[in-house]
């Protein structure tokens, strides 16, 4: 007799739920598929010969009101008897083949097979990382410096200080570097001013047109993203990253804009003290392939092993925890790793975040995963929906990069084209999914408990939102933790939702750690506009090759004015009533020069802070002056 025949002839097991008791006056819950049941159930029985709503009349409610209120309560409690959702596999004999094959082995042997499989993944993971480790020398320039995608030689005018002295040297130096894969998507997330032009949500690459004095090599302004500029120049590929050699070329007179390798650059028509280009000698170009980013090789290996573990495991714990570890390591060490100088430091950071993440994962398993996967033998459904959804959530830097929402902050949503529409669509999708999940919970008789839980969540968030001096920040992992309890059902949509949310949790912790849910406004501000006062600059006095600016006063709390010329800080006032003017001698005789002004404040231990800056006034090449337009930068 086959297993399917035995299953069809054996009586259906009775499920006893202690929530409803096991006495003769209670009905046991019945099993249902993951499709909404079409059965109807009997109404509420009488209790001791009286109507159940009569107990509400002691609260001085009228009979009709008490009856309607009881009806609402009964509706939320769900139909009697309650149903338990259970996925019935399509092509059951096909989906259960891996389990039937593995169950021929003794229990100890099955555990050994799982350990060997996991150990094989660890070995392959380590081998691939070791193979693609950085070489000790690149084209005779020494070991490469590992860079983040947004690394710059010239971070900003304030960091580099007066005349850029903090960012020396400007020329006559070269070094080897290494870039990770997928840097081509790196963008500025707040408005960035280049001369009199502002950019946002595009790569910070200034220049890139050939320079006749450098053998027609593309030359970039010193504050460009190095790795993105390397892709723009053709030295590196966006898919694999790699190594290269950067040469500092000093001051250049202008930088042209050009789109190359699907990356646009920004032009700047005046001088800047630091420029760089890439060594295109054959030995340097050949070195680029020595430092390929192994993330895609590792992703292939990790995906294969998660599929194998999913197909050949039946118990929720033996399925969840190995897959959690594999995906966490893939994200934290390869696919979306935080910046690290070398792999030992990366492993240290990953382990530091993993221990509390594993603790939280235990709670996720106990309250959500275990119920969804209990007695589930739909191995293909589980692999496609749960594991596939988990990879989609964990690889948000790839799978969701087209969604025009970078961060769930009001200024980001409002200033990015399509951000509001995308947010509305996301909210509608979440609302529809939540309504369907609530309907399923009602049929299982657990809707009141989940409504209570989410009411507690809502009240807690409102209390946090009301705390003065802080802003509420819903990070990846917090959003996942809030929504995961609503997936504790064994339905196919729940498999997909749960896998996706676990992936979001892994991505949030592996990439950013346990970032606080409450953050100060300064922490969220970053390099965005402060919304503070800017100087009121009087009409300049132009005398041949000199131009003099003056201002009437300072905003409260500030002690001087900072002047940026061509995006370089050239003056910083420190004496109230004395430093009320600034004279500049033209450097670029045949090019425009750009002037921006902001207030500066000094604090103890050498601290300096700035206000917003004005937009750029232009001293044209012909000697005329273009006034500063309204607005801040």
Coordinates of C-alpha atoms in Angstrom, one line a residue:
X1 CA 0.0 0.0 0.0
X2 CA 1.4 3.4 -1.0
X3 CA 1.8 6.3 1.4
X4 CA -0.9 8.3 -0.4
X5 CA -3.3 5.4 -0.1
X6 CA -2.6 5.1 3.6
X7 CA -3.2 8.9 3.9
X8 CA -6.5 8.7 2.1
X9 CA -7.8 5.7 4.2
X10 CA -6.6 6.8 7.6
X11 CA -8.9 9.0 9.6
X12 CA -8.1 12.7 9.8
X13 CA -6.3 13.5 13.0
X14 CA -8.2 15.6 15.5
X15 CA -6.5 18.9 16.5
X16 CA -7.0 19.9 20.1
X17 CA -6.3 23.6 20.9
X18 CA -6.1 24.4 24.6
X19 CA -7.4 27.9 23.8
X20 CA -10.8 26.3 23.2
X21 CA -10.5 23.5 25.7
X22 CA -11.2 19.8 25.2
X23 CA -14.4 19.3 27.0
X24 CA -17.6 18.0 25.4
X25 CA -19.2 21.4 25.1
X26 CA -16.4 22.7 22.8
X27 CA -15.9 22.0 19.1
X28 CA -12.3 21.3 17.9
X29 CA -11.0 23.5 15.2
X30 CA -11.1 22.1 11.6
X31 CA -8.3 22.2 9.1
X32 CA -8.6 24.3 6.0
X33 CA -6.6 25.0 2.9
X34 CA -5.0 28.4 2.4
X35 CA -8.0 29.4 0.4
X36 CA -10.9 31.2 2.3
X37 CA -13.5 28.6 3.4
X38 CA -17.0 28.7 1.9
X39 CA -18.6 26.8 4.7
X40 CA -21.2 28.3 7.0
X41 CA -21.4 27.6 10.7
X42 CA -24.1 27.6 13.2
X43 CA -25.0 30.6 15.2
X44 CA -24.0 31.2 18.8
X45 CA -25.7 28.8 21.2
X46 CA -27.7 30.0 24.2
X47 CA -26.0 30.1 27.6
X48 CA -28.0 28.8 30.5
X49 CA -31.2 29.4 28.6
X50 CA -30.5 33.1 28.1
X51 CA -29.2 35.1 25.1
X52 CA -25.4 35.8 25.4
X53 CA -25.8 39.5 24.8
X54 CA -28.0 39.8 27.9
X55 CA -24.8 39.9 30.0
X56 CA -23.9 43.2 28.4
X57 CA -27.1 44.8 29.7
X58 CA -25.6 45.0 33.2
X59 CA -23.5 47.9 31.8
X60 CA -26.8 49.8 31.4
X61 CA -26.9 49.2 27.6
X62 CA -30.3 48.9 26.0
X63 CA -31.3 45.5 24.6
X64 CA -30.9 46.4 20.9
X65 CA -27.5 48.1 21.5
X66 CA -26.2 45.1 23.6
X67 CA -27.3 42.7 20.9
X68 CA -25.6 44.6 18.1
X69 CA -22.4 45.1 20.2
X70 CA -22.3 41.4 20.9
X71 CA -22.7 40.7 17.2
X72 CA -19.7 42.9 16.4
X73 CA -17.6 41.1 19.1
X74 CA -18.7 37.7 17.7
X75 CA -17.8 38.7 14.2
X76 CA -14.3 39.6 15.2
X77 CA -14.0 36.4 17.1
X78 CA -14.7 34.5 13.9
X79 CA -17.1 31.7 12.9
X80 CA -17.6 28.6 15.1
X81 CA -15.9 26.1 14.8
X82 CA -12.7 27.9 14.0
X83 CA -10.6 26.8 11.1
X84 CA -6.9 26.1 10.9
X85 CA -5.2 27.0 7.6
X86 CA -3.0 24.3 6.1
X87 CA -1.3 24.4 2.7
X88 CA -2.2 21.4 0.5
X89 CA 0.7 20.8 -1.9
X90 CA 0.0 20.9 -5.6
X91 CA 1.4 17.7 -7.1
X92 CA 2.0 16.4 -3.6
X93 CA 4.0 13.4 -4.7
X94 CA 6.4 15.6 -6.6
X95 CA 6.8 18.1 -3.8
X96 CA 7.5 15.5 -1.1
X97 CA 10.1 13.5 -3.1
X98 CA 13.1 15.2 -1.2
X99 CA 11.5 14.5 2.2
X100 CA 10.7 10.9 1.3
X101 CA 14.2 10.3 0.1
X102 CA 15.8 11.8 3.1
X103 CA 13.5 10.0 5.6
X104 CA 14.8 6.7 4.4
X105 CA 17.9 7.5 6.5
X106 CA 18.1 7.2 10.3
X107 CA 17.5 10.4 12.2
X108 CA 21.1 10.7 13.2
X109 CA 22.2 10.3 9.6
X110 CA 19.8 13.0 8.5
X111 CA 21.3 15.4 11.0
X112 CA 24.8 14.5 9.7
X113 CA 23.7 15.2 6.2
X114 CA 22.5 18.7 7.2
X115 CA 25.8 19.4 9.1
X116 CA 27.9 18.3 6.1
X117 CA 25.8 20.4 3.7
X118 CA 26.2 23.5 5.9
X119 CA 29.9 22.8 6.4
X120 CA 30.4 22.5 2.6
X121 CA 28.8 25.9 2.2
X122 CA 31.2 27.4 4.8
X123 CA 34.2 25.8 3.0
X124 CA 33.2 27.1 -0.4
X125 CA 32.4 30.6 1.0
X126 CA 35.8 30.9 2.6
X127 CA 37.6 29.5 -0.5
X128 CA 36.0 32.1 -2.8
X129 CA 36.7 35.0 -0.5
X130 CA 40.3 33.9 -0.1
X131 CA 40.7 33.6 -3.9
X132 CA 39.5 37.1 -4.5
X133 CA 41.4 38.7 -1.6
X134 CA 43.3 41.8 -2.5
X135 CA 46.9 41.4 -3.9
X136 CA 49.9 42.8 -2.2
X137 CA 51.0 44.9 -5.2
X138 CA 49.2 46.6 -8.1
X139 CA 51.4 47.6 -11.0
X140 CA 54.3 48.5 -8.7
X141 CA 52.2 50.9 -6.6
X142 CA 51.9 48.6 -3.5
X143 CA 48.8 47.1 -1.9
X144 CA 45.5 48.7 -3.0
X145 CA 43.4 50.8 -0.6
X146 CA 39.9 49.4 -0.3
X147 CA 37.4 52.2 -1.0
X148 CA 33.7 52.6 -0.5
X149 CA 31.6 53.4 -3.5
X150 CA 31.2 57.0 -2.4
X151 CA 34.8 57.6 -1.3
X152 CA 36.2 61.0 -2.2
X153 CA 39.6 62.7 -1.9
X154 CA 37.9 66.0 -1.3
X155 CA 34.9 65.4 1.0
X156 CA 33.5 69.0 1.1
X157 CA 34.8 72.5 1.5
X158 CA 34.3 72.6 5.2
X159 CA 36.2 69.3 5.8
X160 CA 39.1 70.4 3.7
X161 CA 39.3 73.8 5.4
X162 CA 40.8 77.0 4.3
X163 CA 42.4 76.7 0.8
X164 CA 41.9 72.9 1.1
X165 CA 44.9 72.5 3.4
X166 CA 43.3 69.5 5.2
X167 CA 43.1 67.6 1.9
X168 CA 46.7 68.0 0.7
X169 CA 48.5 66.9 -1.4
X170 CA 46.8 68.1 -4.6
X171 CA 49.3 66.7 -7.2
X172 CA 52.3 64.5 -7.9
X173 CA 51.1 61.4 -6.1
X174 CA 49.7 58.1 -7.2
X175 CA 48.2 55.1 -5.3
X176 CA 46.5 51.8 -6.0
X177 CA 42.9 51.3 -5.0
X178 CA 40.1 48.7 -5.0
X179 CA 36.4 49.3 -5.6
X180 CA 33.5 46.9 -4.9
X181 CA 31.0 45.9 -7.5
X182 CA 27.7 47.8 -8.2
X183 CA 29.1 51.3 -7.5
X184 CA 27.4 52.7 -10.6
X185 CA 24.2 53.3 -8.7
X186 CA 25.8 55.5 -6.0
X187 CA 24.1 58.9 -5.8
X188 CA 24.0 62.0 -3.7
X189 CA 20.8 61.9 -1.6
X190 CA 20.8 65.6 -0.7
X191 CA 21.2 68.6 -3.0
X192 CA 24.9 69.1 -3.9
X193 CA 26.2 72.3 -5.4
X194 CA 28.8 72.4 -8.2
X195 CA 29.5 76.0 -9.0
X196 CA 26.0 77.4 -9.7
X197 CA 24.4 74.0 -10.5
X198 CA 22.7 71.7 -8.0
X199 CA 22.4 68.0 -8.5
X200 CA 20.5 65.3 -6.5
X201 CA 19.9 61.6 -7.0
X202 CA 22.7 61.2 -9.5
X203 CA 26.3 60.2 -9.2
X204 CA 28.8 62.8 -8.1
X205 CA 31.2 62.7 -11.0
X206 CA 32.6 66.1 -12.1
X207 CA 34.4 66.2 -15.4
X208 CA 35.5 63.1 -17.3
X209 CA 36.3 64.8 -20.6
X210 CA 39.8 64.1 -22.1
X211 CA 42.7 66.4 -21.1
X212 CA 45.2 67.1 -23.9
X213 CA 48.0 67.4 -21.5
X214 CA 47.4 64.0 -20.1
X215 CA 47.5 61.8 -23.2
X216 CA 43.7 62.3 -23.7
X217 CA 42.9 60.6 -20.4
X218 CA 39.6 61.6 -18.7
X219 CA 40.3 64.1 -15.8
X220 CA 37.9 64.4 -12.8
X221 CA 37.5 67.1 -10.2
X222 CA 38.9 66.1 -6.8
X223 CA 35.5 65.8 -5.1
X224 CA 34.1 63.2 -7.5
X225 CA 33.2 59.6 -6.3
X226 CA 36.4 57.8 -7.1
X227 CA 34.9 54.4 -7.9
X228 CA 32.0 55.8 -9.9
X229 CA 34.6 57.9 -11.9
X230 CA 36.6 54.7 -12.5
X231 CA 33.5 53.1 -14.0
X232 CA 32.8 56.3 -16.0
X233 CA 36.3 56.2 -17.4
X234 CA 36.1 52.6 -18.5
X235 CA 38.8 51.4 -16.1
X236 CA 36.4 49.2 -14.1
X237 CA 33.2 47.5 -14.8
X238 CA 30.1 48.1 -12.6
X239 CA 29.4 44.4 -12.4
X240 CA 32.7 43.2 -11.0
X241 CA 34.5 46.2 -9.6
X242 CA 38.3 45.8 -9.4
X243 CA 41.6 47.6 -8.8
X244 CA 43.2 50.6 -10.4
X245 CA 45.8 53.3 -10.0
X246 CA 44.8 56.9 -9.4
X247 CA 47.1 59.8 -10.1
X248 CA 46.7 63.3 -8.6
X249 CA 47.0 66.0 -11.3
X250 CA 46.7 69.2 -9.4
X251 CA 44.7 72.2 -10.6
X252 CA 42.7 72.2 -13.8
X253 CA 41.0 75.1 -15.6
X254 CA 37.7 73.5 -16.5
X255 CA 35.9 70.1 -16.5
X256 CA 33.5 69.1 -19.2
X257 CA 30.4 67.0 -18.8
X258 CA 29.9 63.7 -20.7
X259 CA 27.9 60.5 -20.3
X260 CA 30.0 57.4 -20.5
X261 CA 29.1 53.8 -19.6
X262 CA 25.6 54.9 -18.7
X263 CA 26.9 57.3 -16.0
X264 CA 26.4 61.1 -16.6
X265 CA 28.9 63.6 -15.3
X266 CA 28.6 67.2 -14.3
X267 CA 30.5 70.0 -15.9
X268 CA 32.4 72.8 -14.1
X269 CA 33.8 75.7 -16.2
X270 CA 36.4 77.1 -13.8
X271 CA 39.4 76.1 -11.7
X272 CA 39.7 73.6 -8.9
X273 CA 42.9 72.9 -6.9
X274 CA 42.7 69.1 -7.1
X275 CA 42.1 66.8 -10.1
X276 CA 42.7 63.1 -10.7
X277 CA 43.0 60.7 -13.6
X278 CA 43.5 56.9 -13.8
X279 CA 46.7 55.2 -14.9
X280 CA 45.7 53.5 -18.2
X281 CA 49.0 51.6 -18.8
X282 CA 48.6 48.0 -19.7
X283 CA 50.0 46.6 -16.5
X284 CA 47.7 48.8 -14.5
X285 CA 44.7 47.9 -16.6
X286 CA 45.5 44.2 -16.3
X287 CA 45.6 44.6 -12.5
X288 CA 41.9 45.5 -12.4
X289 CA 40.9 41.9 -13.0
X290 CA 42.9 40.8 -9.9
X291 CA 40.5 42.4 -7.5
X292 CA 37.1 41.3 -8.8
X293 CA 34.4 41.6 -6.3
X294 CA 33.3 38.0 -5.4
X295 CA 29.7 38.9 -4.4
X296 CA 28.1 37.3 -7.5
X297 CA 30.1 34.1 -7.1
X298 CA 29.2 34.0 -3.4
X299 CA 25.6 34.8 -4.2
X300 CA 25.4 31.9 -6.6
X301 CA 26.8 29.5 -4.0
X302 CA 24.6 30.8 -1.2
X303 CA 21.4 30.6 -3.3
X304 CA 22.1 27.0 -4.4
X305 CA 22.6 25.9 -0.8
X306 CA 19.5 27.7 0.6
X307 CA 17.5 25.9 -2.1
X308 CA 18.9 22.5 -1.2
X309 CA 18.4 23.1 2.5
X310 CA 14.8 24.2 1.9
X311 CA 13.9 21.2 -0.3
X312 CA 15.4 18.6 2.0
X313 CA 14.3 19.9 5.5
X314 CA 10.8 19.5 6.9
X315 CA 11.1 20.7 10.5
X316 CA 10.8 24.5 10.8
X317 CA 13.9 24.9 12.9
X318 CA 16.3 22.9 10.7
X319 CA 14.9 25.0 7.8
X320 CA 15.0 28.5 9.3
X321 CA 18.2 28.8 11.2
X322 CA 20.7 27.5 8.5
X323 CA 19.1 29.7 5.9
X324 CA 19.1 32.7 8.2
X325 CA 22.8 32.2 8.8
X326 CA 23.7 31.8 5.1
X327 CA 21.7 34.8 4.0
X328 CA 23.1 37.0 6.8
X329 CA 26.7 36.1 5.9
X330 CA 26.0 36.7 2.3
X331 CA 24.7 40.2 2.9
X332 CA 27.1 41.3 5.7
X333 CA 30.3 40.0 3.9
X334 CA 29.5 40.4 0.2
X335 CA 26.2 41.6 -1.3
X336 CA 25.5 44.7 0.7
X337 CA 28.3 44.8 3.2
X338 CA 29.1 48.0 5.2
X339 CA 32.5 49.6 4.3
X340 CA 35.5 47.6 5.6
X341 CA 39.2 47.8 5.1
X342 CA 39.9 44.1 5.1
X343 CA 37.9 40.9 5.6
X344 CA 39.0 40.3 9.3
X345 CA 37.4 43.7 10.2
X346 CA 34.4 42.8 8.1
X347 CA 34.0 39.5 9.9
X348 CA 34.4 41.3 13.3
X349 CA 31.6 43.7 12.4
X350 CA 29.4 40.9 11.1
X351 CA 29.8 38.8 14.3
X352 CA 29.1 41.8 16.5
X353 CA 25.7 42.4 14.8
X354 CA 25.0 38.7 14.4
X355 CA 24.8 37.7 18.1
X356 CA 21.9 40.1 18.9
X357 CA 20.3 39.4 15.5
X358 CA 20.3 35.7 16.3
X359 CA 18.7 36.3 19.6
X360 CA 15.9 38.3 17.9
X361 CA 15.6 35.6 15.2
X362 CA 14.9 33.1 18.0
X363 CA 11.8 35.2 19.0
X364 CA 10.8 35.5 15.4
X365 CA 11.0 31.7 15.0
X366 CA 9.0 31.0 18.2
X367 CA 6.2 33.4 17.6
X368 CA 5.9 33.5 13.7
X369 CA 8.0 31.1 11.7
X370 CA 7.1 27.9 13.7
X371 CA 3.4 28.3 13.1
X372 CA 3.7 29.1 9.4
X373 CA 6.0 26.2 8.6
X374 CA 4.7 23.5 11.1
X375 CA 3.9 20.2 9.3
X376 CA 4.4 21.9 5.9
X377 CA 5.4 19.4 3.2
X378 CA 4.9 21.7 0.2
X379 CA 8.7 21.9 -0.4
X380 CA 8.6 23.6 -3.8
X381 CA 6.0 26.2 -2.6
X382 CA 8.2 26.9 0.5
X383 CA 11.3 27.2 -1.6
X384 CA 9.9 29.5 -4.2
X385 CA 7.7 31.7 -1.9
X386 CA 9.6 31.8 1.4
X387 CA 13.2 31.4 0.3
X388 CA 12.7 33.4 -2.9
X389 CA 10.9 36.2 -0.9
X390 CA 13.7 36.2 1.7
X391 CA 16.4 36.7 -1.0
X392 CA 14.3 39.5 -2.5
X393 CA 14.1 41.3 0.8
X394 CA 17.7 40.7 1.7
X395 CA 19.0 42.0 -1.6
X396 CA 17.0 45.3 -1.5
X397 CA 20.0 47.2 -2.8
X398 CA 19.4 45.3 -6.1
X399 CA 15.8 44.2 -6.1
X400 CA 14.3 47.5 -5.0
X401 CA 16.7 50.0 -6.4
X402 CA 14.3 51.2 -9.1
X403 CA 11.7 52.3 -6.4
X404 CA 12.1 56.1 -6.1
X405 CA 12.3 56.0 -2.3
X406 CA 15.8 56.0 -0.8
X407 CA 14.8 56.6 2.8
X408 CA 11.5 56.9 4.6
X409 CA 12.0 60.5 5.5
X410 CA 9.6 63.3 4.5
X411 CA 12.3 65.4 2.7
X412 CA 13.5 62.4 0.7
X413 CA 10.0 61.3 -0.4
X414 CA 9.0 64.8 -1.4
X415 CA 12.2 65.8 -3.3
X416 CA 12.6 62.6 -5.3
X417 CA 10.6 62.4 -8.5
X418 CA 7.9 59.8 -8.2
X419 CA 8.5 59.3 -4.5
X420 CA 5.0 60.3 -3.3
X421 CA 3.3 58.1 -5.9
X422 CA 5.6 55.1 -5.0
X423 CA 4.8 55.6 -1.3
X424 CA 1.1 55.6 -2.0
X425 CA 1.3 52.4 -4.0
X426 CA 3.3 50.7 -1.3
X427 CA 0.8 51.8 1.4
X428 CA -2.1 50.4 -0.7
X429 CA -0.4 47.1 -1.3
X430 CA 0.4 46.8 2.4
X431 CA -3.2 47.7 3.3
X432 CA -4.7 45.0 0.9
X433 CA -2.3 42.4 2.3
X434 CA -3.2 43.4 5.9
X435 CA -6.9 43.1 5.2
X436 CA -6.5 39.6 3.7
X437 CA -4.3 38.5 6.6
X438 CA -6.9 39.9 9.1
X439 CA -9.7 37.9 7.3
X440 CA -7.6 34.7 7.7
X441 CA -6.9 35.4 11.3
X442 CA -10.7 36.0 11.9
X443 CA -11.4 32.5 10.5
X444 CA -8.8 31.0 12.8
X445 CA -10.3 32.9 15.7
X446 CA -7.2 34.8 16.6
X447 CA -8.0 38.2 15.1
X448 CA -8.8 39.9 18.5
X449 CA -5.3 38.9 19.9
X450 CA -3.5 40.3 16.8
X451 CA -5.6 43.5 16.8
X452 CA -4.6 44.0 20.5
X453 CA -1.0 43.4 19.6
X454 CA -1.0 46.0 16.8
X455 CA -2.9 48.4 18.9
X456 CA -0.1 48.2 21.4
X457 CA 2.4 48.7 18.6
X458 CA 0.5 51.8 17.4
X459 CA 0.3 53.4 20.9
X460 CA 4.0 52.7 21.4
X461 CA 4.9 54.4 18.1
X462 CA 2.7 57.4 19.0
X463 CA 4.4 57.8 22.4
X464 CA 7.8 57.6 20.7
X465 CA 6.7 60.1 18.1
X466 CA 5.7 62.6 20.8
X467 CA 9.0 62.6 22.6
X468 CA 10.5 66.1 22.1
X469 CA 13.9 66.5 20.5
X470 CA 13.8 63.2 18.6
X471 CA 12.5 62.0 15.3
X472 CA 10.9 58.5 14.7
X473 CA 12.9 56.5 12.2
X474 CA 11.4 53.2 10.9
X475 CA 14.4 51.3 9.7
X476 CA 14.3 48.1 7.6
X477 CA 14.6 45.8 10.6
X478 CA 12.0 47.7 12.6
X479 CA 9.4 47.6 9.8
X480 CA 10.0 43.8 9.5
X481 CA 9.6 43.2 13.2
X482 CA 6.4 45.2 13.2
X483 CA 4.8 43.3 10.3
X484 CA 6.1 39.8 11.0
X485 CA 3.5 38.8 13.6
X486 CA 0.8 39.3 10.9
X487 CA 2.3 36.5 8.8
X488 CA 1.8 33.7 11.4
X489 CA -0.5 31.8 9.1
X490 CA 0.1 28.8 6.9
X491 CA -1.1 30.2 3.6
X492 CA 0.8 30.8 0.5
X493 CA 0.6 34.6 0.7
X494 CA 2.0 34.3 4.3
X495 CA 5.0 32.3 3.1
X496 CA 5.8 35.1 0.6
X497 CA 5.2 37.9 3.1
X498 CA 7.2 36.2 5.9
X499 CA 10.2 35.4 3.7
X500 CA 10.3 39.0 2.4
X501 CA 10.1 40.5 5.9
X502 CA 12.8 38.2 7.3
X503 CA 15.0 39.2 4.3
X504 CA 14.3 42.9 5.2
X505 CA 15.3 42.2 8.8
X506 CA 18.5 40.5 7.7
X507 CA 19.4 43.3 5.3
X508 CA 18.8 46.0 7.9
X509 CA 20.9 44.4 10.5
X510 CA 23.7 43.1 8.3
X511 CA 24.1 46.5 6.5
X512 CA 23.3 49.1 9.1
X513 CA 23.3 47.3 12.5
X514 CA 20.6 48.0 15.2
X515 CA 20.2 51.6 14.3
X516 CA 18.0 53.5 16.9
X517 CA 14.3 54.0 16.3
X518 CA 14.7 57.5 17.8
X519 CA 17.3 59.7 16.3
X520 CA 18.1 63.4 16.8
X521 CA 17.3 65.8 14.0
X522 CA 21.0 66.5 13.6
X523 CA 21.7 62.8 13.0
X524 CA 19.0 62.6 10.3
X525 CA 20.0 65.9 8.8
X526 CA 23.3 64.8 7.3
X527 CA 24.5 67.2 4.6
X528 CA 20.9 68.4 3.9
X529 CA 19.9 72.1 4.2
X530 CA 19.7 73.3 7.8
X531 CA 17.0 75.9 7.1
X532 CA 19.1 78.6 8.9
X533 CA 19.9 82.2 8.1
X534 CA 22.3 83.1 5.3
X535 CA 24.3 86.3 4.9
X536 CA 22.9 89.4 3.1
X537 CA 25.7 90.4 0.8
X538 CA 26.0 93.9 -0.5
X539 CA 26.8 94.7 -4.1
X540 CA 30.5 93.9 -4.7
X541 CA 33.1 96.5 -5.7
X542 CA 35.0 95.4 -8.8
X543 CA 38.4 96.9 -9.6
X544 CA 40.1 95.4 -12.6
X545 CA 41.2 91.9 -11.3
X546 CA 40.0 92.4 -7.7
X547 CA 36.5 92.0 -6.3
X548 CA 35.5 93.1 -2.8
X549 CA 32.4 91.8 -0.9
X550 CA 31.0 93.2 2.3
X551 CA 28.1 92.4 4.6
X552 CA 26.2 94.4 7.3
X553 CA 25.9 92.0 10.2
X554 CA 25.8 88.4 11.5
X555 CA 22.9 86.2 12.5
X556 CA 22.5 85.6 16.2
X557 CA 24.9 82.9 17.5
X558 CA 27.4 83.2 14.7
X559 CA 30.8 84.9 14.8
X560 CA 31.9 85.3 11.2
X561 CA 31.3 84.7 7.5
X562 CA 32.7 81.9 5.4
X563 CA 33.3 82.5 1.7
X564 CA 33.5 79.7 -0.9
X565 CA 35.2 80.5 -4.2
X566 CA 34.7 77.8 -6.8
X567 CA 33.6 75.4 -4.0
X568 CA 36.8 76.0 -2.0
X569 CA 36.8 77.8 1.3
X570 CA 39.0 80.9 0.9
X571 CA 38.0 83.1 3.8
X572 CA 36.7 82.5 7.3
X573 CA 35.9 85.5 9.5
X574 CA 36.6 85.3 13.2
X575 CA 36.4 88.9 14.6
X576 CA 33.0 90.6 14.9
X577 CA 33.1 94.1 13.6
X578 CA 36.5 93.6 12.0
X579 CA 36.1 90.8 9.4
X580 CA 33.2 92.4 7.6
X581 CA 34.6 92.3 4.1
X582 CA 36.5 90.0 1.7
X583 CA 38.7 90.8 -1.3
X584 CA 39.5 88.2 -4.0
X585 CA 42.0 88.5 -6.8
X586 CA 41.0 86.8 -9.9
X587 CA 42.7 83.5 -10.6
X588 CA 41.0 82.3 -13.8
X589 CA 41.4 85.2 -16.2
X590 CA 39.3 83.6 -19.0
X591 CA 36.8 81.7 -16.9
X592 CA 33.9 82.6 -14.5
X593 CA 34.3 82.3 -10.8
X594 CA 31.6 81.3 -8.3
X595 CA 31.1 82.8 -4.8
X596 CA 28.9 81.5 -2.0
X597 CA 28.6 82.9 1.5
X598 CA 27.6 81.4 4.9
X599 CA 27.8 82.1 8.6
X600 CA 30.4 80.3 10.8
X601 CA 30.4 79.5 14.5
X602 CA 33.3 78.4 16.7
X603 CA 33.1 76.2 19.7
X604 CA 35.3 74.7 22.4
X605 CA 38.1 72.2 21.4
X606 CA 38.4 73.6 17.9
X607 CA 34.9 72.8 16.8
X608 CA 33.5 74.8 13.8
X609 CA 29.9 74.7 12.5
X610 CA 28.4 76.5 9.5
X611 CA 25.0 77.7 8.5
X612 CA 23.5 77.2 5.1
X613 CA 25.3 79.0 2.2
X614 CA 23.8 81.3 -0.4
X615 CA 23.5 80.3 -3.9
X616 CA 26.3 81.3 -6.2
X617 CA 27.0 84.7 -7.5
X618 CA 29.1 84.7 -10.7
X619 CA 32.1 86.9 -11.6
X620 CA 31.9 86.5 -15.3
X621 CA 35.0 86.1 -17.5
X622 CA 34.3 89.5 -19.0
X623 CA 34.4 91.2 -15.6
X624 CA 30.7 91.6 -15.1
X625 CA 28.9 90.4 -11.9
X626 CA 25.8 88.2 -11.9
X627 CA 23.9 88.7 -8.6
X628 CA 23.3 86.0 -6.1
X629 CA 19.9 84.5 -6.7
X630 CA 17.5 83.8 -3.8
X631 CA 17.7 80.5 -2.0
X632 CA 20.2 78.5 0.0
X633 CA 22.7 75.7 -0.7

